[in-house]
């Protein structure tokens, strides 16, 4: 009966052991790719972290510690320079009034990351590998290209953040283009830290998050924002006196927080723990501890984002540059902080931005590695993959850094947020699709509540981000660009509809329950 609910897509039931399918991947129409039976290949996680045994408590800090790591690496995407830029613009534009949007976006992000982690835990494969086996060749290649675009856009934001940080720390002695080149070099160095052990690499990321927390926390204490207004803005979903600029900023917050490539990354990172996937009890336990760890990690990232919003809301909201410093100063990231609160504030701000940029460039490269290996089954060396992703992201950034100033460099942020917003459906639709299918997840498939709420969340997020895209395109005031954007949008929407059509069985089930709910509500 369950197989029928998934439609005729499921060819046959796989044998089960301890309530979990031993062969998680049955063919979906169209059939799985010829490489579907290959063993997963990865240049990472050769040695997996052992989980303590014989722990009988309902909750064990020892086990939580063993599972701690992937969630914090995932949370880096919530702290990248694009997010920091969105935070400071939110504070300067709307004060504390949009903190509730940041809170809501972070909660939605947590729910989506939970789906990603469950897919990796239950199947032993990450999202790109599942896409490789369930989509035919042409859509799979298109999907891969879309995700790569999102990764490149994120890479560029991170490189920009690092370059500006080096420029600020050197008081302008290190030009932006040199900062870009430095970022290339140190990324290569840091990425090979996992050769010394996965736990050491995770500890290094933990150190970078700590640096961000201390740096931006220092700015928060220094500025001393109004705590009453802060709490009001965080828990009161209303924006008094807000207009189009504040609305656009609210949309930008959602686009900056929920990153498409991060779904692929998290589903891969959870494979680094030694879990017996034939044991249903171990799978349930892993899902529980990963969810707790992700909650803690995103709570920390949320606090850091709040620090940034609050600093710029308290110091700059409703004020002109002249009112703040007595002379006109370009509002470029932490420059104004240094003018208002002294050089220490500027340098500490730059250190926080540098930590954010370095950590996110590294996780971005990991995302690219997993995505390429999963979609294309390519067995590239880590060096070759890093060289490719760095080159694609660095070249346009380097050209802008050489021929333009810091204002033009930071001005690329809006375009890159739009680029990544457009790629969101290519992560959200597949993750909801596969985690809702019993042919893949068996007993761990999403229940009806998750299917309905997940579908609503995805529609909401995609609608918000499409609004962001429309606002950005209409601001360009070019008829030729409007025509090009319209044609591109038609092709884009056709592919999104195709991805949705691939979940026919799940969609039918969703619609049936949704219509039942509508009739029930109408009856009463």
Coordinates of N, CA, C and O in Angstrom, one line a residue, residues 1 33 39 58 88 158 176 256 279 327 342 353 368 388 458 469 488 515:
X1 N 0.8 -1.2 0.0 CA 0.0 0.0 0.0 C 0.9 1.2 0.0 O 0.6 2.2 -0.7
X33 N 20.6 6.3 -13.2 CA 21.7 6.4 -14.1 C 22.5 5.1 -14.1 O 22.5 4.3 -13.1
X39 N 29.8 2.3 -5.9 CA 30.0 2.7 -4.5 C 30.3 4.2 -4.5 O 31.0 4.7 -5.3
X58 N 18.9 8.5 28.0 CA 18.1 9.1 26.9 C 18.9 10.2 26.2 O 18.8 10.3 25.0
X88 N 24.2 44.4 8.2 CA 24.5 45.9 8.5 C 23.6 46.8 7.7 O 23.2 47.8 8.2
X158 N 32.5 35.8 -0.6 CA 33.5 35.5 0.5 C 34.8 36.0 0.2 O 35.5 36.5 1.1
X176 N 43.0 46.0 -2.8 CA 41.9 45.0 -2.9 C 42.4 43.8 -3.7 O 42.1 42.6 -3.4
X256 N 19.8 36.0 1.8 CA 21.1 35.9 2.3 C 21.3 34.7 3.3 O 22.3 34.1 3.3
X279 N 20.8 -0.4 11.3 CA 20.2 -0.4 12.7 C 19.3 0.8 12.8 O 19.8 2.0 12.9
X327 N 31.7 64.7 8.9 CA 32.2 64.9 7.5 C 31.6 63.7 6.8 O 31.2 62.7 7.3
X342 N 36.5 54.8 17.1 CA 37.9 54.6 17.2 C 38.5 53.5 16.4 O 37.8 52.6 15.9
X353 N 35.3 40.1 10.0 CA 35.0 39.9 8.6 C 36.0 38.9 7.9 O 35.6 38.0 7.1
X368 N 31.5 22.6 -3.3 CA 31.7 22.4 -4.7 C 32.3 21.0 -5.0 O 31.9 20.4 -6.0
X388 N 39.9 24.8 -9.7 CA 38.8 25.1 -10.6 C 37.9 26.1 -10.0 O 37.6 27.2 -10.6
X458 N 8.7 26.1 1.2 CA 9.5 26.2 0.0 C 8.8 27.2 -0.9 O 9.5 28.0 -1.6
X469 N 14.4 39.1 -7.0 CA 14.9 39.1 -8.3 C 14.2 40.2 -9.2 O 14.8 40.9 -9.9
X488 N 14.7 34.3 -20.2 CA 15.4 33.5 -19.3 C 14.5 33.0 -18.2 O 14.6 31.8 -17.8
X515 N -6.6 19.0 0.0 CA -8.0 19.2 -0.4 C -8.9 18.7 0.7 O -10.0 19.3 1.0

